[in-house]
Tab-separated table of C-alpha atoms in Angstrom:
chain	number	residue	atom	x	y	z
A	1	LYS	CA	16.797	-0.262	6.417
A	2	ALA	CA	14.393	2.512	7.199
A	3	GLY	CA	10.966	1.349	8.313
A	4	VAL	CA	7.561	2.159	6.929
A	5	THR	CA	6.861	5.868	7.117
A	6	GLN	CA	3.484	7.545	7.129
A	7	THR	CA	2.624	11.198	6.752
A	8	PRO	CA	1.140	13.121	8.313
A	9	ARG	CA	1.099	11.569	11.788
A	10	TYR	CA	-1.880	13.586	12.970
A	11	LEU	CA	-4.674	15.225	11.045
A	12	ILE	CA	-7.844	17.069	11.969
A	13	LYS	CA	-10.537	17.490	9.331
A	14	THR	CA	-14.129	18.643	9.203
A	15	ARG	CA	-17.084	16.535	8.120
A	16	GLY	CA	-17.538	16.636	4.353
A	17	GLN	CA	-13.901	17.342	3.577
A	18	GLN	CA	-11.566	14.911	1.910
A	19	VAL	CA	-8.160	13.721	3.055
A	20	THR	CA	-5.106	12.053	1.542
A	21	LEU	CA	-2.714	9.961	3.604
A	22	SER	CA	0.707	8.883	2.417
A	23	CYS	CA	2.766	5.762	3.023
A	24	SER	CA	6.333	4.945	2.018
A	25	PRO	CA	7.129	1.225	2.320
A	26	ILE	CA	10.387	-0.355	3.316
A	27	SER	CA	12.868	-0.132	0.467
A	28	GLY	CA	12.400	-3.097	-1.874
A	29	HIS	CA	8.904	-3.947	-0.630
A	30	ARG	CA	6.325	-3.989	-3.408
A	31	SER	CA	3.121	-4.662	-1.495
A	32	VAL	CA	1.372	-2.035	0.584
A	33	SER	CA	-1.725	-2.675	2.675
A	34	TRP	CA	-3.915	-0.234	4.567
A	35	TYR	CA	-5.821	-0.879	7.775
A	36	GLN	CA	-8.234	1.171	9.848
A	37	GLN	CA	-8.066	0.879	13.632
A	38	THR	CA	-10.911	2.101	15.841
A	39	PRO	CA	-11.870	1.274	19.430
A	40	GLY	CA	-15.214	-0.104	18.301
A	41	GLN	CA	-14.296	-2.111	15.209
A	42	GLY	CA	-10.665	-2.928	15.921
A	43	LEU	CA	-8.267	-3.474	13.043
A	44	GLN	CA	-9.964	-3.747	9.680
A	45	PHE	CA	-8.396	-4.327	6.283
A	46	LEU	CA	-9.007	-1.592	3.726
A	47	PHE	CA	-7.066	-2.641	0.632
A	48	GLU	CA	-3.762	-3.933	-0.669
A	49	TYR	CA	-1.687	-2.787	-3.610
A	50	PHE	CA	1.026	-4.688	-5.421
A	51	SER	CA	2.931	-3.280	-8.389
A	52	GLU	CA	0.471	-0.383	-8.722
A	53	THR	CA	-2.557	-2.712	-8.857
A	54	GLN	CA	-5.193	-3.156	-6.188
A	55	ARG	CA	-5.247	-6.876	-5.413
A	56	ASN	CA	-7.464	-7.102	-2.368
A	57	LYS	CA	-10.188	-4.896	-1.010
A	58	GLY	CA	-11.965	-4.884	2.315
A	59	ASN	CA	-15.564	-4.076	3.050
A	60	PHE	CA	-15.457	-0.292	3.031
A	61	PRO	CA	-17.564	2.181	1.058
A	62	GLY	CA	-16.330	3.689	-2.183
A	63	ARG	CA	-15.384	6.885	-0.353
A	64	PHE	CA	-12.213	5.050	0.589
A	65	SER	CA	-9.766	4.702	-2.275
A	66	GLY	CA	-6.091	4.306	-2.784
A	67	ARG	CA	-3.336	4.065	-5.286
A	68	GLN	CA	0.250	2.981	-5.564
A	69	PHE	CA	3.014	4.622	-7.523
A	70	SER	CA	5.822	3.045	-9.514
A	71	ASN	CA	8.203	3.540	-6.573
A	72	SER	CA	5.761	1.527	-4.380
A	73	ARG	CA	4.736	4.547	-2.347
A	74	SER	CA	1.014	4.545	-1.685
A	75	GLU	CA	-1.675	7.055	-0.923
A	76	MET	CA	-5.075	6.571	0.601
A	77	ASN	CA	-7.910	8.996	0.036
A	78	VAL	CA	-11.142	9.408	1.930
A	79	SER	CA	-13.761	11.683	0.421
A	80	THR	CA	-16.765	13.256	2.113
A	81	LEU	CA	-15.476	12.562	5.592
A	82	GLU	CA	-17.858	11.353	8.279
A	83	LEU	CA	-17.417	11.455	12.053
A	84	GLY	CA	-17.089	7.677	12.041
A	85	ASP	CA	-13.978	7.912	9.876
A	86	SER	CA	-12.015	9.122	12.898
A	87	ALA	CA	-9.421	6.408	13.380
A	88	LEU	CA	-5.803	5.400	13.270
A	89	TYR	CA	-4.906	4.477	9.707
A	90	LEU	CA	-2.068	2.030	9.468
A	91	CYS	CA	-0.009	1.192	6.444
A	92	ALA	CA	1.971	-2.034	6.157
A	93	SER	CA	4.457	-3.260	3.595
A	94	SER	CA	5.515	-6.745	2.547
A	95	SER	CA	8.347	-8.172	0.537
A	96	TYR	CA	8.070	-10.897	-2.063
A	97	ALA	CA	11.744	-11.532	-2.517
A	98	ARG	CA	11.116	-15.257	-2.019
A	99	ALA	CA	8.304	-17.642	-2.867
A	100	PRO	CA	6.022	-18.564	-1.315
A	101	PRO	CA	5.664	-15.251	0.463
A	102	LEU	CA	5.903	-15.423	4.211
A	103	GLY	CA	2.991	-13.050	4.623
A	104	GLU	CA	4.598	-10.955	7.302
A	105	GLN	CA	3.755	-7.310	7.154
A	106	TYR	CA	5.704	-4.427	8.628
A	107	PHE	CA	3.632	-1.567	9.946
A	108	GLY	CA	4.184	2.152	10.028
A	109	PRO	CA	3.329	4.329	13.039
A	110	GLY	CA	-0.020	5.295	11.575
A	111	THR	CA	-1.872	8.515	10.845
A	112	ARG	CA	-4.331	9.608	13.515
A	113	LEU	CA	-7.302	11.176	11.724
A	114	THR	CA	-9.844	13.127	13.720
A	115	VAL	CA	-13.033	14.258	11.991
A	116	THR	CA	-14.999	17.037	13.717
B	1	ALA	CA	-13.219	-17.078	5.356
B	2	GLN	CA	-10.950	-16.586	8.308
B	3	SER	CA	-11.473	-15.316	11.821
B	4	VAL	CA	-9.544	-14.891	15.047
B	5	THR	CA	-10.810	-14.948	18.610
B	6	GLN	CA	-8.736	-13.582	21.434
B	7	LEU	CA	-10.029	-14.633	24.837
B	8	GLY	CA	-9.772	-11.860	27.399
B	9	SER	CA	-9.659	-8.233	26.332
B	10	HIS	CA	-7.658	-7.400	29.460
B	11	VAL	CA	-5.068	-9.559	31.202
B	12	SER	CA	-3.114	-8.561	34.298
B	13	VAL	CA	-0.080	-10.432	35.591
B	14	SER	CA	2.503	-9.697	38.234
B	15	GLU	CA	6.027	-8.836	37.219
B	16	GLY	CA	7.983	-12.083	36.941
B	17	ALA	CA	4.867	-14.221	36.443
B	18	LEU	CA	3.915	-16.258	33.394
B	19	VAL	CA	2.204	-14.419	30.575
B	20	LEU	CA	-0.441	-16.375	28.631
B	21	LEU	CA	-2.494	-14.677	25.932
B	22	ARG	CA	-5.025	-16.857	24.160
B	23	CYS	CA	-5.798	-16.957	20.455
B	24	ASN	CA	-8.048	-19.306	18.513
B	25	TYR	CA	-8.484	-19.134	14.774
B	26	SER	CA	-10.759	-20.365	12.062
B	27	SER	CA	-9.471	-20.903	8.548
B	28	SER	CA	-10.603	-22.885	5.527
B	29	VAL	CA	-7.026	-23.210	4.292
B	30	PRO	CA	-3.746	-23.822	6.100
B	31	PRO	CA	-3.169	-20.566	7.929
B	32	TYR	CA	-0.234	-18.355	8.548
B	33	LEU	CA	-0.465	-17.031	12.103
B	34	PHE	CA	1.053	-13.941	13.667
B	35	TRP	CA	1.301	-12.095	16.940
B	36	TYR	CA	1.791	-8.354	16.882
B	37	VAL	CA	2.343	-5.929	19.759
B	38	GLN	CA	1.238	-2.310	19.835
B	39	TYR	CA	2.600	0.240	22.279
B	40	PRO	CA	0.691	3.475	22.888
B	41	ASN	CA	0.661	5.842	19.932
B	42	GLN	CA	2.667	3.442	17.799
B	43	GLY	CA	2.080	1.038	14.954
B	44	LEU	CA	2.172	-2.735	15.160
B	45	GLN	CA	5.402	-4.648	15.701
B	46	LEU	CA	5.715	-8.279	14.666
B	47	LEU	CA	6.493	-10.520	17.640
B	48	LEU	CA	6.510	-13.880	15.913
B	49	LYS	CA	4.951	-15.884	13.113
B	50	TYR	CA	4.018	-19.427	12.187
B	51	THR	CA	4.001	-20.453	8.549
B	52	THR	CA	5.018	-24.088	8.206
B	53	GLY	CA	7.337	-26.492	9.979
B	54	ALA	CA	8.076	-26.395	13.687
B	55	THR	CA	4.917	-25.710	15.653
B	56	LEU	CA	6.685	-23.971	18.528
B	57	VAL	CA	7.915	-20.617	17.355
B	58	LYS	CA	10.086	-18.187	19.226
B	59	GLY	CA	9.881	-14.478	18.801
B	60	ILE	CA	11.387	-11.306	20.078
B	61	ASN	CA	11.481	-10.158	23.707
B	62	GLY	CA	11.298	-13.722	25.048
B	63	PHE	CA	7.853	-14.526	23.661
B	64	GLU	CA	6.910	-17.809	22.061
B	65	ALA	CA	3.763	-19.399	20.684
B	66	GLU	CA	2.681	-22.918	19.812
B	67	PHE	CA	0.538	-23.785	16.813
B	68	LYS	CA	-1.930	-26.533	17.734
B	69	LYS	CA	-3.919	-27.566	14.698
B	70	SER	CA	-6.185	-29.943	16.617
B	71	GLU	CA	-7.200	-27.130	18.960
B	72	THR	CA	-7.054	-24.372	16.296
B	73	SER	CA	-5.024	-22.358	18.767
B	74	PHE	CA	-1.944	-20.179	18.713
B	75	HIS	CA	-1.470	-18.992	22.300
B	76	LEU	CA	1.298	-16.552	23.179
B	77	THR	CA	3.444	-17.128	26.255
B	78	LYS	CA	6.370	-15.613	28.097
B	79	PRO	CA	7.850	-17.296	31.190
B	80	SER	CA	8.521	-14.122	33.152
B	81	ALA	CA	6.704	-10.835	32.628
B	82	HIS	CA	8.580	-7.566	32.558
B	83	MET	CA	7.167	-4.105	33.064
B	84	SER	CA	8.093	-3.244	29.476
B	85	ASP	CA	5.687	-5.960	28.234
B	86	ALA	CA	2.698	-3.773	29.063
B	87	ALA	CA	1.018	-3.162	25.700
B	88	GLU	CA	-1.794	-4.391	23.482
B	89	TYR	CA	-1.310	-7.688	21.702
B	90	PHE	CA	-3.009	-8.779	18.502
B	91	CYS	CA	-3.268	-12.225	17.014
B	92	ALA	CA	-3.715	-12.334	13.234
B	93	VAL	CA	-4.263	-14.920	10.521
B	94	SER	CA	-3.721	-14.901	6.788
B	95	PRO	CA	-4.304	-17.536	4.113
B	96	GLY	CA	-0.650	-17.412	3.268
B	97	GLY	CA	1.340	-19.461	0.840
B	98	SER	CA	0.384	-17.866	-2.419
B	99	PHE	CA	0.533	-14.469	-3.971
B	100	GLY	CA	-2.507	-12.327	-3.565
B	101	ASN	CA	-3.492	-13.727	-0.176
B	102	GLU	CA	-1.735	-11.425	2.204
B	103	LYS	CA	-4.756	-9.873	3.885
B	104	LEU	CA	-4.427	-10.077	7.647
B	105	THR	CA	-7.489	-10.738	9.765
B	106	PHE	CA	-6.936	-9.546	13.320
B	107	GLY	CA	-8.403	-10.474	16.658
B	108	THR	CA	-9.842	-7.779	18.877
B	109	GLY	CA	-6.674	-7.485	20.923
B	110	THR	CA	-5.654	-8.168	24.521
B	111	ARG	CA	-4.394	-5.370	26.711
B	112	LEU	CA	-1.660	-6.699	28.991
B	113	THR	CA	-1.052	-4.935	32.293
B	114	ILE	CA	1.958	-5.770	34.439
B	115	ILE	CA	1.549	-5.374	38.192
B	116	PRO	CA	4.758	-4.301	39.981
């Protein structure tokens, strides 16, 4: 199976702009989670989508939003970019083919966002 | 609420020596525990996981970890370090076992350096 793919891999934006990141989960996986990784704050949970519904949300401002499509692909949007939004954004997918779910998440390579 | 503490942000070991990376967790419910590895400019790769059952779990690349409930620990070990083990390692916890609880809480990471 192909792994989790994220596009683009690298992105440079200017303060005040908005950005959309894309994630395609492993085939058959219905849950997609997003994480932000920075040197100062480490890995922080942004949100999780399952069957097009946001189920969990981390402690991030409303400028961060996401959505999931019927094919489980997900997008994450950040509006009014700030310098502090520079980070590696990681997407992870999970399968719920069995119950209870094992909780393991498979990560993509990430999108490196630089805000100048 | 859940949290993870990784003792030692940097660990250096000689090639062929024992690798020991420490992880302690806090969880109000029975946890699922994970170790992930991250190589430069890549996403996270699952090394191993503990959900239920046997407390000693074996993972990829010769790593293993032991879940000790009484010590709230999940330390990662490898008997003999290899140069290719140089990477950053993350311990993570989730309140697994039911749908809607897949959020991973990560430790701050331990950078492992292998000395030739």
